[in-house]
CSV table of C-alpha atoms and ligand atoms in Angstrom, one decimal:
chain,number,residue,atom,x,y,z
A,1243,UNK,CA,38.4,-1.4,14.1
A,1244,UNK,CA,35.4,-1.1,12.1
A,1245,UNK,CA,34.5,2.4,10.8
A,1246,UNK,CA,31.2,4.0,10.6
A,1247,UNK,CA,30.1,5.1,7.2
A,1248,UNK,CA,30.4,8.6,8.0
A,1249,UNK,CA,33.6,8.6,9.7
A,1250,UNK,CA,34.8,6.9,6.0
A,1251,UNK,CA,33.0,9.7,4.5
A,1252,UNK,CA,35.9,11.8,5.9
A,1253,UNK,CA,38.5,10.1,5.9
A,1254,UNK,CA,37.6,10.1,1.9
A,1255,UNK,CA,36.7,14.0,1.8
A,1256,UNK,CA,40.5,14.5,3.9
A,1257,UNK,CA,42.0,12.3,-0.1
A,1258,UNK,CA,39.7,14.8,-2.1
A,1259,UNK,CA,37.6,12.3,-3.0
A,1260,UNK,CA,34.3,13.4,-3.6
A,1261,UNK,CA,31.2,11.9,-1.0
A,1262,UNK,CA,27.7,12.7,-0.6
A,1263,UNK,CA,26.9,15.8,1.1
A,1264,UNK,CA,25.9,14.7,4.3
A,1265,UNK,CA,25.9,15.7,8.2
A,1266,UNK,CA,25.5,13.0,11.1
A,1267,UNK,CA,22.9,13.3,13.9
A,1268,UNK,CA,22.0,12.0,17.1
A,1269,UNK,CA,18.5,13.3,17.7
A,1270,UNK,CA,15.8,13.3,15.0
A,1271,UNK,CA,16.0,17.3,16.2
A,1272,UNK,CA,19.6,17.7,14.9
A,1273,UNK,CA,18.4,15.5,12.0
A,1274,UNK,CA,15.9,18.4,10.8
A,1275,UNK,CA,19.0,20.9,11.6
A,1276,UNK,CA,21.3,19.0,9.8
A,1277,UNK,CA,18.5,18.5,6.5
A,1278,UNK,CA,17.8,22.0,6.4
A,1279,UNK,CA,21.7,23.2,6.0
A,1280,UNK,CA,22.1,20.3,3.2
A,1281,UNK,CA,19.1,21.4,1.6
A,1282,UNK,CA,20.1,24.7,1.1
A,1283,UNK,CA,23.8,23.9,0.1
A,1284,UNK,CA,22.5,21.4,-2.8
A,1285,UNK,CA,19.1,22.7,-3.9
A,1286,UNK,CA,17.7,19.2,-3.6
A,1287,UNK,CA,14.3,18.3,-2.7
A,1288,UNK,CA,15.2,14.9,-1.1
A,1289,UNK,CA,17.3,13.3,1.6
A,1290,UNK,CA,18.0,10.2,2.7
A,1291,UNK,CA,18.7,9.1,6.2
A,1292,UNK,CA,21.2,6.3,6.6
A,1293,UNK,CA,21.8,4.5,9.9
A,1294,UNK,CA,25.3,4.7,11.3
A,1295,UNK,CA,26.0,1.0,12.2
A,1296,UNK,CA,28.9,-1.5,12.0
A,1297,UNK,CA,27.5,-3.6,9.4
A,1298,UNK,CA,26.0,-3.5,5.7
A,1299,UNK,CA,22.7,-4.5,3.8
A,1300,UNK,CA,21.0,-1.6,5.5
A,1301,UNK,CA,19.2,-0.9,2.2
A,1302,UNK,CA,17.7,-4.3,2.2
A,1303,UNK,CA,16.3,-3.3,5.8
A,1304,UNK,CA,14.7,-0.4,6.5
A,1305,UNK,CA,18.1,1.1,7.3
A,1306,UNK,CA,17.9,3.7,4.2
A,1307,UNK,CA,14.9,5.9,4.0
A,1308,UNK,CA,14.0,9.1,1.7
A,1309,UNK,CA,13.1,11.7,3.1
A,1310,UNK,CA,10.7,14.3,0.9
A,1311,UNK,CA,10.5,17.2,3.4
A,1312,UNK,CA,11.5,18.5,6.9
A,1313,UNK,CA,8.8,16.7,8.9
A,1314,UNK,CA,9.8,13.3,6.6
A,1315,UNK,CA,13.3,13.7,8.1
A,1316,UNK,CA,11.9,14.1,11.7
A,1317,UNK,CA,9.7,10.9,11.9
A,1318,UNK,CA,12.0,8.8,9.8
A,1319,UNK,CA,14.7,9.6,11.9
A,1320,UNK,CA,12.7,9.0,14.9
A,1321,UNK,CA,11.5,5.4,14.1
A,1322,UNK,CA,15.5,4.3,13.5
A,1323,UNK,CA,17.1,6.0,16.7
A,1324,UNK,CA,17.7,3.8,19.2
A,1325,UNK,CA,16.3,0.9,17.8
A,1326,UNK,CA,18.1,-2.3,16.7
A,1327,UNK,CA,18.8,-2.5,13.4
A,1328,UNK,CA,18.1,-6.0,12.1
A,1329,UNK,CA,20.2,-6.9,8.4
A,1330,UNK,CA,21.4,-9.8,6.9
A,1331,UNK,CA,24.9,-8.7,8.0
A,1332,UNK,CA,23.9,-8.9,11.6
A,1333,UNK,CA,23.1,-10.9,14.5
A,1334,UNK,CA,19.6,-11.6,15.1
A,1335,UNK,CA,19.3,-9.1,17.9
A,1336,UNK,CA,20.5,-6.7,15.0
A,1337,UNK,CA,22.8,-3.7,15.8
A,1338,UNK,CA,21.7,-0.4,18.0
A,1339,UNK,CA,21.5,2.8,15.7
A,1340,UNK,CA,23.0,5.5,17.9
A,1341,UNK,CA,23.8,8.3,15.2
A,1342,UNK,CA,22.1,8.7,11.5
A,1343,UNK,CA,24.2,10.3,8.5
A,1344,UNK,CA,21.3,13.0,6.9
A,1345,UNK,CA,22.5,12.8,3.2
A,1346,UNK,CA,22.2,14.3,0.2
A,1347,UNK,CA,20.2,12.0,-2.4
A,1348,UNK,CA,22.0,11.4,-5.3
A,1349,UNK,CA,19.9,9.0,-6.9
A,1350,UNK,CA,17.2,12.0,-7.3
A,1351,UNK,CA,17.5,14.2,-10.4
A,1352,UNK,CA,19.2,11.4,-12.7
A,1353,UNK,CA,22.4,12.5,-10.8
A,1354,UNK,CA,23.8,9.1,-11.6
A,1355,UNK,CA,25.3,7.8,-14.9
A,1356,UNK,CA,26.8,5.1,-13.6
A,1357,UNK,CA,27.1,2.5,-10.9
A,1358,UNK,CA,30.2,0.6,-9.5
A,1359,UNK,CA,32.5,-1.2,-6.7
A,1360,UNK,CA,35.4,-0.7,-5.6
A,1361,UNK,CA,37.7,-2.1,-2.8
A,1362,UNK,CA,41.3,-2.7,-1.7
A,1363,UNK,CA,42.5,-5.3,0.7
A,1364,UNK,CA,45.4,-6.7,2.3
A,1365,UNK,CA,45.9,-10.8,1.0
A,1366,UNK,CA,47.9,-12.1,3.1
A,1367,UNK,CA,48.5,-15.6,1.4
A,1368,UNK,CA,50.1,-13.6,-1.5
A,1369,UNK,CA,51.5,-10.6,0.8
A,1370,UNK,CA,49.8,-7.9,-1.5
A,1371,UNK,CA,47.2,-5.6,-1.7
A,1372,UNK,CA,44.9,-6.4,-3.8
A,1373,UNK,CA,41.8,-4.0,-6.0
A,1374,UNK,CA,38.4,-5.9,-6.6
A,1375,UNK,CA,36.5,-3.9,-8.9
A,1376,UNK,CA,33.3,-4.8,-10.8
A,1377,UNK,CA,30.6,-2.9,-12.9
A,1378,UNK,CA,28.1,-4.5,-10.9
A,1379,UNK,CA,28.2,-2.0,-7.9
A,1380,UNK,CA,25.0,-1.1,-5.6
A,1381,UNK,CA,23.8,-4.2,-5.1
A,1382,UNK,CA,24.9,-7.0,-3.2
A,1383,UNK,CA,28.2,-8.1,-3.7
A,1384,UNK,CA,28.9,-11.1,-2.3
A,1385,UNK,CA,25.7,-12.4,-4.6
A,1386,UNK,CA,27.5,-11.1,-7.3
A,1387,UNK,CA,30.1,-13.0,-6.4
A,1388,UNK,CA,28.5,-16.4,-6.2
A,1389,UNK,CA,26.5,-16.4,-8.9
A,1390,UNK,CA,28.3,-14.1,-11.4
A,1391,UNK,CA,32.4,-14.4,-10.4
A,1392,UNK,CA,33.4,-13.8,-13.7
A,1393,UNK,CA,31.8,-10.0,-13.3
A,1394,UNK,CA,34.4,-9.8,-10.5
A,1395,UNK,CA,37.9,-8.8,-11.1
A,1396,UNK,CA,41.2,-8.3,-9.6
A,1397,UNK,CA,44.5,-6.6,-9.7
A,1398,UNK,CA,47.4,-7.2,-7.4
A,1399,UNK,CA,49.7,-4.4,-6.1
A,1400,UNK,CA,53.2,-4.8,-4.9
A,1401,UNK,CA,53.5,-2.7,-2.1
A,1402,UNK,CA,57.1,-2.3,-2.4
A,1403,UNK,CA,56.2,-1.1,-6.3
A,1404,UNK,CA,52.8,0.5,-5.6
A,1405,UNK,CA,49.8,1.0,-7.8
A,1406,UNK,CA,51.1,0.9,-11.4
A,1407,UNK,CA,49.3,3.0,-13.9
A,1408,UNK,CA,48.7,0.0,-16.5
A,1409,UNK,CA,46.6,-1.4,-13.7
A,1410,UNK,CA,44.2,1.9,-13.2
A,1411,UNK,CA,43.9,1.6,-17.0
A,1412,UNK,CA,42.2,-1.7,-17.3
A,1413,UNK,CA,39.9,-0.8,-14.1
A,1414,UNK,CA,39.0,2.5,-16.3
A,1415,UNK,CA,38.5,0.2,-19.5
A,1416,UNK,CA,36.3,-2.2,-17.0
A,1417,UNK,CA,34.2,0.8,-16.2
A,1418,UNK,CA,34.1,2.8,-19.9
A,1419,UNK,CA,36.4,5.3,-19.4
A,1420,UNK,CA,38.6,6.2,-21.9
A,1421,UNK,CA,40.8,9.2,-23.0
A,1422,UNK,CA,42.1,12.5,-20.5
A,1423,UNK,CA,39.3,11.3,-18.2
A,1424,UNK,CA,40.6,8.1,-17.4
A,1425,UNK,CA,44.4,9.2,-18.0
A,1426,UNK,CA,43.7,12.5,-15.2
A,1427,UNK,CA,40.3,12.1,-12.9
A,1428,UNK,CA,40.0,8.6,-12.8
A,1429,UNK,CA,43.4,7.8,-12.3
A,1430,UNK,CA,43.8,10.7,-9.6
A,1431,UNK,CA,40.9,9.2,-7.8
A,1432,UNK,CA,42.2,6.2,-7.7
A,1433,UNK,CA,45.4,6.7,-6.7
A,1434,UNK,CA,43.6,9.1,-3.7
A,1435,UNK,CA,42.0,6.0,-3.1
A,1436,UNK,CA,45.0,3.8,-2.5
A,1437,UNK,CA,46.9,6.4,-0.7
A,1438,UNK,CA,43.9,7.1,1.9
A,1439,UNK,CA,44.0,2.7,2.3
A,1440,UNK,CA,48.0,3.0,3.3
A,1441,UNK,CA,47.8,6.4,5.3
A,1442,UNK,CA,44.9,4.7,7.7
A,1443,UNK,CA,46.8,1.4,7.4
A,1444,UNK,CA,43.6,0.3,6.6
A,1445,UNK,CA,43.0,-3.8,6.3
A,1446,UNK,CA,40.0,-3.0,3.9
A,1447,UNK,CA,38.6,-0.2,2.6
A,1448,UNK,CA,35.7,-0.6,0.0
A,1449,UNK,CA,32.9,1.2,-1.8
A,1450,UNK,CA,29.5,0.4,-2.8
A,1451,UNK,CA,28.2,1.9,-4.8
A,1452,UNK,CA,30.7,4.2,-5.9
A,1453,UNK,CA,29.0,6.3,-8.8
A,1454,UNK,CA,30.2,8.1,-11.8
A,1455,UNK,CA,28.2,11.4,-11.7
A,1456,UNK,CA,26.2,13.0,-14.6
A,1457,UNK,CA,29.0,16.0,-14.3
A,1458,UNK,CA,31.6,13.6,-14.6
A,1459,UNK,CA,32.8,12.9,-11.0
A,1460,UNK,CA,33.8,9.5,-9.3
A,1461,UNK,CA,31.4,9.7,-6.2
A,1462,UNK,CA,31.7,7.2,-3.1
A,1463,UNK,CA,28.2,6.7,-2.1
A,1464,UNK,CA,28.6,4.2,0.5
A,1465,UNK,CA,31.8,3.6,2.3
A,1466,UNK,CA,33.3,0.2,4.2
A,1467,UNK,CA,36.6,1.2,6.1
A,1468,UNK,CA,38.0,-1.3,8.8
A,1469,UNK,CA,41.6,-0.3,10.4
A,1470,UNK,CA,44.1,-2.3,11.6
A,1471,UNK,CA,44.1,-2.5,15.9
A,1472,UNK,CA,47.6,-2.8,15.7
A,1473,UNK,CA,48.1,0.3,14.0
A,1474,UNK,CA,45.8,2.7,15.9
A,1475,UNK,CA,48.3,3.8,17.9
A,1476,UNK,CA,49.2,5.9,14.9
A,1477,UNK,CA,46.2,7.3,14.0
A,1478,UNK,CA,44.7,9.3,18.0
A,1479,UNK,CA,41.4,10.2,16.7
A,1480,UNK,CA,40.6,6.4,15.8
A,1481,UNK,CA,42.4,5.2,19.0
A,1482,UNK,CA,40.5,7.4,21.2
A,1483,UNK,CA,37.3,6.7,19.6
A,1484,UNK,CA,37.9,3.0,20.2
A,1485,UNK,CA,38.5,4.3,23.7
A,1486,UNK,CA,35.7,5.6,23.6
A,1487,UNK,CA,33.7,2.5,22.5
A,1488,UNK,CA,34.6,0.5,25.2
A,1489,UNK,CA,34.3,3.2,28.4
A,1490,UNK,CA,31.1,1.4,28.8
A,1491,UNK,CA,33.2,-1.0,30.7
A,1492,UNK,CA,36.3,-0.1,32.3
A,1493,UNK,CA,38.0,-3.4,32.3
A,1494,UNK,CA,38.1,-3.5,28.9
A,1495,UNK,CA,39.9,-0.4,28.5
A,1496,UNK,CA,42.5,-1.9,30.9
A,1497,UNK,CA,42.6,-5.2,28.6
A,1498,UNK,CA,42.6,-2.8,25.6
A,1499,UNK,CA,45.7,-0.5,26.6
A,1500,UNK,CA,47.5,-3.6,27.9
A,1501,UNK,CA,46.9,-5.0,24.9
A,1502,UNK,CA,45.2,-8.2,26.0
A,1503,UNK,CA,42.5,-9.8,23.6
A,1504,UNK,CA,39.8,-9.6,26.4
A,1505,UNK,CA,36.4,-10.3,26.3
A,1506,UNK,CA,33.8,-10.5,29.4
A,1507,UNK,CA,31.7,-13.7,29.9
A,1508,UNK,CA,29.4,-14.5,32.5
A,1509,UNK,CA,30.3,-17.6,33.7
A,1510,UNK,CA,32.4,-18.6,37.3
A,1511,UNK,CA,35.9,-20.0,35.9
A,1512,UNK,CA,38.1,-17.0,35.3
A,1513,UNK,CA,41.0,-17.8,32.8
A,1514,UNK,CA,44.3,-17.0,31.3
A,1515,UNK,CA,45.7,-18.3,28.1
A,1516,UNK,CA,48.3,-17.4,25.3
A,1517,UNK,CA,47.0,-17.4,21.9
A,1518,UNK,CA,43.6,-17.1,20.7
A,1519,UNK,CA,43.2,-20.8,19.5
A,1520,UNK,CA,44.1,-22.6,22.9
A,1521,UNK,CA,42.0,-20.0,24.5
A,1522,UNK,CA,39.3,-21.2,22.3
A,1523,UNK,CA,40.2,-24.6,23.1
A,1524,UNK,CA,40.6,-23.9,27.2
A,1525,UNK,CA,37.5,-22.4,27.4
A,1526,UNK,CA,35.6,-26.0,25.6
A,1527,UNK,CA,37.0,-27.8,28.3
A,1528,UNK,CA,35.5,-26.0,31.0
A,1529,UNK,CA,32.6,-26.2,29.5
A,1530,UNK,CA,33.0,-29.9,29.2
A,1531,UNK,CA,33.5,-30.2,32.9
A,1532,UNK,CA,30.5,-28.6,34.0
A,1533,UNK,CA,31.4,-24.8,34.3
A,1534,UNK,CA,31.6,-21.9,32.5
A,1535,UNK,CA,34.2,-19.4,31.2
A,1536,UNK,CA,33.9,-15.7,33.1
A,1537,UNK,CA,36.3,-14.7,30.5
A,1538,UNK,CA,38.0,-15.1,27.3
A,1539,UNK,CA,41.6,-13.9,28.2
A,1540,UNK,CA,44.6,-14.4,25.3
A,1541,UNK,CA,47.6,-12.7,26.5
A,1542,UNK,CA,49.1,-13.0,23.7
A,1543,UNK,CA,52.2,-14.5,22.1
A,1544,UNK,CA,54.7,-11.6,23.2
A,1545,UNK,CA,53.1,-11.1,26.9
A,1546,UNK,CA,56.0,-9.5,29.8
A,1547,UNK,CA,55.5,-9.8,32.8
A,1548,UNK,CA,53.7,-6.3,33.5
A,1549,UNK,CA,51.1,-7.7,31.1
A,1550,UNK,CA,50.7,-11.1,32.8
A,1551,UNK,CA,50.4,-9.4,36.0
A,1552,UNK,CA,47.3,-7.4,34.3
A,1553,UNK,CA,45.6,-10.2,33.2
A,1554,UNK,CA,45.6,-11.7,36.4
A,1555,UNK,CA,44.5,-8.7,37.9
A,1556,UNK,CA,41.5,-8.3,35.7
A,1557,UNK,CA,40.5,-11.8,36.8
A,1558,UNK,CA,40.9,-11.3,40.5
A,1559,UNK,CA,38.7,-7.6,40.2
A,1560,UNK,CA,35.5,-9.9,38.7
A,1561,UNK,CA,33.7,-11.1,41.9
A,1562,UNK,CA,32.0,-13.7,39.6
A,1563,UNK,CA,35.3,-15.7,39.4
A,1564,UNK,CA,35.4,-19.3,41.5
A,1565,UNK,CA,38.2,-20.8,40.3
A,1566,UNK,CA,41.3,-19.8,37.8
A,1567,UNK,CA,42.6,-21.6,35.4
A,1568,UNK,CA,45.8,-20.7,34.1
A,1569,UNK,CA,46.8,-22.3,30.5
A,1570,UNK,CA,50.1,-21.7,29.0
A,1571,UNK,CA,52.0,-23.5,26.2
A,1572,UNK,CA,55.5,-21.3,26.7
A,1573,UNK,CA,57.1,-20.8,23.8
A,1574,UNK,CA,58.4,-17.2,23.5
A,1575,UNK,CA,56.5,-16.2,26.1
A,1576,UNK,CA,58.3,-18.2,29.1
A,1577,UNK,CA,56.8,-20.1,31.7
A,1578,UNK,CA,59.0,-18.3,34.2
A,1579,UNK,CA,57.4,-14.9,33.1
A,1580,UNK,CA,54.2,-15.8,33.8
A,1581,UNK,CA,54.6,-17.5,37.0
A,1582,UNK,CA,56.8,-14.2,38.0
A,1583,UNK,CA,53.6,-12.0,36.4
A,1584,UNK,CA,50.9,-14.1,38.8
A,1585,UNK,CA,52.9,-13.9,42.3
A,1586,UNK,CA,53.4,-10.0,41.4
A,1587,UNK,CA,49.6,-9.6,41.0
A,1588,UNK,CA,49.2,-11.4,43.9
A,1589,UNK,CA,51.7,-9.6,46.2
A,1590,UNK,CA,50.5,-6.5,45.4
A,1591,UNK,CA,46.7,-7.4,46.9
A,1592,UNK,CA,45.4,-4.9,44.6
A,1593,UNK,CA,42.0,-6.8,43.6
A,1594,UNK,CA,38.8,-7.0,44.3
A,1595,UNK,CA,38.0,-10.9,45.4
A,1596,UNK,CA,40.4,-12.6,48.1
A,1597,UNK,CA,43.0,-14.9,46.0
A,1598,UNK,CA,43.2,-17.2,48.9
A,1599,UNK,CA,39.6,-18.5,48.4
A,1600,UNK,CA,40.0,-18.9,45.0
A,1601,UNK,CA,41.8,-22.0,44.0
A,1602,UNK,CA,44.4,-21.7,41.2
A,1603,UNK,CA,44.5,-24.3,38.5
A,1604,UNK,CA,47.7,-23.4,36.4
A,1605,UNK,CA,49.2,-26.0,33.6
A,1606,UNK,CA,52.6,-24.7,32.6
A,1607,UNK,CA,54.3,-25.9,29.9
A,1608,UNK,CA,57.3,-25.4,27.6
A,1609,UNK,CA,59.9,-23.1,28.1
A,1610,UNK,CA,61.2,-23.1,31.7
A,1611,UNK,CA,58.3,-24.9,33.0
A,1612,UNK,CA,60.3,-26.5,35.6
A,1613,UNK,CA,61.8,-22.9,37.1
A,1614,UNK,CA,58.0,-21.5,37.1
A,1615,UNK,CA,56.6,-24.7,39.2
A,1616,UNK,CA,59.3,-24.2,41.5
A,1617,UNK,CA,59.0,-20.5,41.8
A,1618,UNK,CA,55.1,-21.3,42.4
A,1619,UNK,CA,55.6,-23.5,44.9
A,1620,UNK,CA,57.4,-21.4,47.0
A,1621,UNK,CA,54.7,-19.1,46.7
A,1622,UNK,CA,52.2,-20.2,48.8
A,1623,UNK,CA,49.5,-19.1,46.6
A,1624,UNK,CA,46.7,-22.0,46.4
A,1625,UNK,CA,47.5,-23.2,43.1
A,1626,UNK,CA,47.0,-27.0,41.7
A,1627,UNK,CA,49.7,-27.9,39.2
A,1628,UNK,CA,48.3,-29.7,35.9
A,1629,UNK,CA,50.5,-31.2,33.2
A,1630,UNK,CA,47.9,-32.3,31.1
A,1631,UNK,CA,44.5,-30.3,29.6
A,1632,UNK,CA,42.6,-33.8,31.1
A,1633,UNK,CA,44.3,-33.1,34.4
A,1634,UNK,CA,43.8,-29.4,34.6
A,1635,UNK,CA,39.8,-29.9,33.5
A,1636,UNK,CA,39.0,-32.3,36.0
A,1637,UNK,CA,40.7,-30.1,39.0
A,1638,UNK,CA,37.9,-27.7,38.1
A,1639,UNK,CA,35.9,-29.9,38.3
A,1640,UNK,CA,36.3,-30.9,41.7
A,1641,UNK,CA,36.4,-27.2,42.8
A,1642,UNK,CA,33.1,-26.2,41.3
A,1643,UNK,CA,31.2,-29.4,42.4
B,905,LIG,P1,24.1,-0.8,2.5
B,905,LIG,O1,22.8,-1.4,2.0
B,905,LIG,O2,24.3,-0.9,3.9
B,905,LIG,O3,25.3,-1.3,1.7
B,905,LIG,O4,23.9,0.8,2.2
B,905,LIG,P2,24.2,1.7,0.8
B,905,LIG,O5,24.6,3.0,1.3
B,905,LIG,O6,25.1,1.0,-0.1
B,905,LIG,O7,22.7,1.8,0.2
B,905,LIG,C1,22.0,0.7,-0.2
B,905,LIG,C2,20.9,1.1,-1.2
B,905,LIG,O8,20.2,2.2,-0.6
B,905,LIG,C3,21.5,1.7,-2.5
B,905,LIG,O9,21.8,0.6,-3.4
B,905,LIG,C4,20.3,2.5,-2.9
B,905,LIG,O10,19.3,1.7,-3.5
B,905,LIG,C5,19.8,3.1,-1.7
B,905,LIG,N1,20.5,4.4,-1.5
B,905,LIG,C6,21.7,4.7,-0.9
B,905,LIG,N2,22.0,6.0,-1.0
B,905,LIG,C7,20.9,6.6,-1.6
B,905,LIG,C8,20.6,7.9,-2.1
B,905,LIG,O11,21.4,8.9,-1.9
B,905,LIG,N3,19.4,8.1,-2.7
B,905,LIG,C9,18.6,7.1,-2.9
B,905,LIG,N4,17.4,7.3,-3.6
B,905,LIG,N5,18.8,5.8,-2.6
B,905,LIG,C10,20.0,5.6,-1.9
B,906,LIG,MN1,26.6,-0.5,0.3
């Protein structure tokens, strides 16, 4: 799950690390409300208004604008509200800016001495966490990266040994610090900063700029934090903002608690697959054939048979769906436990469309293939068998023409 800046802000703030003064807003009404009370707690003269979207390079785009004065704030934060955001880090249709973060502006006043970045991620090729950390901070990084890669550097941490202090030395030396700055602040604030990345069980968390203030303070200017889904369980305020994020549409809720990778499609060929690749690779081959995936559905590699028997029912609710196909390779999740999930769903007449006009196209194979046909059979549901891809494409093929 991707954070937004602000909620990275806090999570920050909650390590005593020290972030921007900054409030977030909705209307460009709360924006002025929000202005006026961090006016007044810095004695600034400036603001800038950040827009609170899942994605970067909003500098570059019109996604960062100072503000001089109250009626500034208003009109700035009127023209981003609800418009898409367009930035090299998104799609062409660009990303809808619900919320702003009003922020103090730390680049007035020569507040900064110096510019940096920061991150920590999880490698999994070398199963460690690993700190990239460069003196080229603010700008863009990945630039940085192709044309400079020897201003970018790295240490590894252990996790079962942690963040050694040798290692927090030679990011100070990087940077310029030196002496009881570097042995106490700076190496507080980075272990803070390590902590806050294994309390969130965070798969990156990463900050550009982060700035070394004129009074001496590491500040985190801009702030990257993306959580790990199959953690959020342990962290309620995430998982219910996720929640949240998806109660646009209630079947993905469903998918979400079930813990199905589900994602709505508007085609006619409703579909069921375990793992994300042959799901990929299912949903090519209806295409090839002439129709057109209503879903991408991956139940995943350690499905039951209550979660099959969602899946299936998620299908059947979306009146779009023609035909099924059903594609399992059964490894550790058994044939026989989906078959058993599909005739559950079915029994239980629960859904939306009528199963009997929709024709079934289910290729089973691996583990206990031969007990799931059988069981199938006996069914009575209208399912086509298929023991090959080729077989099982061009049995939808027939349906849809
Ligand atoms: P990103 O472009 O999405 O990564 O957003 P950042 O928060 O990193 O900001 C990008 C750029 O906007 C920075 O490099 C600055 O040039 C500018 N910027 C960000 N925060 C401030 C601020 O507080 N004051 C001023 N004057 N400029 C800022
Ligand atoms: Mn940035």
């Amino acid at each position: 799950m991707n954070l937004y800046e602000f909620q990275g802000r806090e999570i920050l703030n909650s390590f005593s690390i020290k972030v921007p003064d900054g409030i977030v807003a909705s209307t460009p009404e709360e924006s002025v409300q929000a202005a006026k009370k961090i006016l007044e707690n810095t004695k600034k003269k400036s603001l800038v208004i950040k827009a609170q979207i899942h994605a970067g390079g909003r500098g570059k785009s019109g996604g960062i604008q100072i503000a001089k004065s109250l009626k500034e704030v208003y009109e700035k934060s009127k023209s981003i509200l609800g418009k898409y955001l367009i930035t090299p880090q998104t799609s062409k249709k660009g990303k809808l800016v619900r919320k702003v973060l009003i922020s103090e502006d730390v680049y007035s006043n020569s507040y900064i001495y110096d510019e940096y970045y920061i991150s920590i991620f999880m490698n999994r090729d070398i199963e460690k966490n690993i700190i990239v950390f460069s003196k080229e901070g603010g700008m863009d990084i990945e630039e940085v990266y192709k044309n400079h890669p020897d201003k970018i550097y790295t240490e590894e941490i252990d996790p079962g040994l942690g963040i050694q202090f040798f290692q927090i030395k030679r990011i100070g030396f990087l940077f310029n610090l030196k002496g009881s700055y570097l042995n106490n602040k700076f190496r507080d604030f980075v272990i803070s900063l390590y902590k806050a990345y294994l309390y969130y069980d965070a798969l990156l968390l990463e900050i550009n700029p982060l700035i070394k203030t004129l009074d001496n303070e590491m500040m985190a200017v801009d702030t990257k934090i993306v959580l790990d889904n199959n953690a959020l369980f342990r962290h309620k305020k995430y998982y219910d903002e996720m929640r949240r994020q998806k109660k646009e549409d209630p079947i993905e809720i469903e998918a979400f608690e079930a813990k199905l990778n589900f994602l709505k499609l508007n085609g006619n060929v409703g579909c069921m697959v375990n793992g994300a690749g042959l799901a990929m690779a299912t949903m090519d081959m209806i295409k090839c054939c002439g129709g057109n995936p209503a879903n991408f559905l991956d139940i995943g590699g350690d499905a039951d048979t209550n979660r099959v028997e969602k899946a299936f029912r998620i299908i059947l609710n979306d009146k779009s769906v023609k035909a099924i196909l059903i594609n399992i390779f059964g490894g550790i999740v058994r044939c026989d436990t989906v078959a058993e999930g599909i005739i559950n769903s079915y029994r239980k007449r629960n859904h939306e469309i009528d199963i009997k006009k929709i024709p079934i196209v289910i290729r089973l194979q691996g583990t206990n293939e031969n007990t799931a046909k059988k069981m199938l059979q006996t069914s009575q549901l209208p399912i086509y068998s298929a023991d090959s891809l080729e077989e099982a494409a061009n049995k939808i093929k027939e349906i849809l023409l």
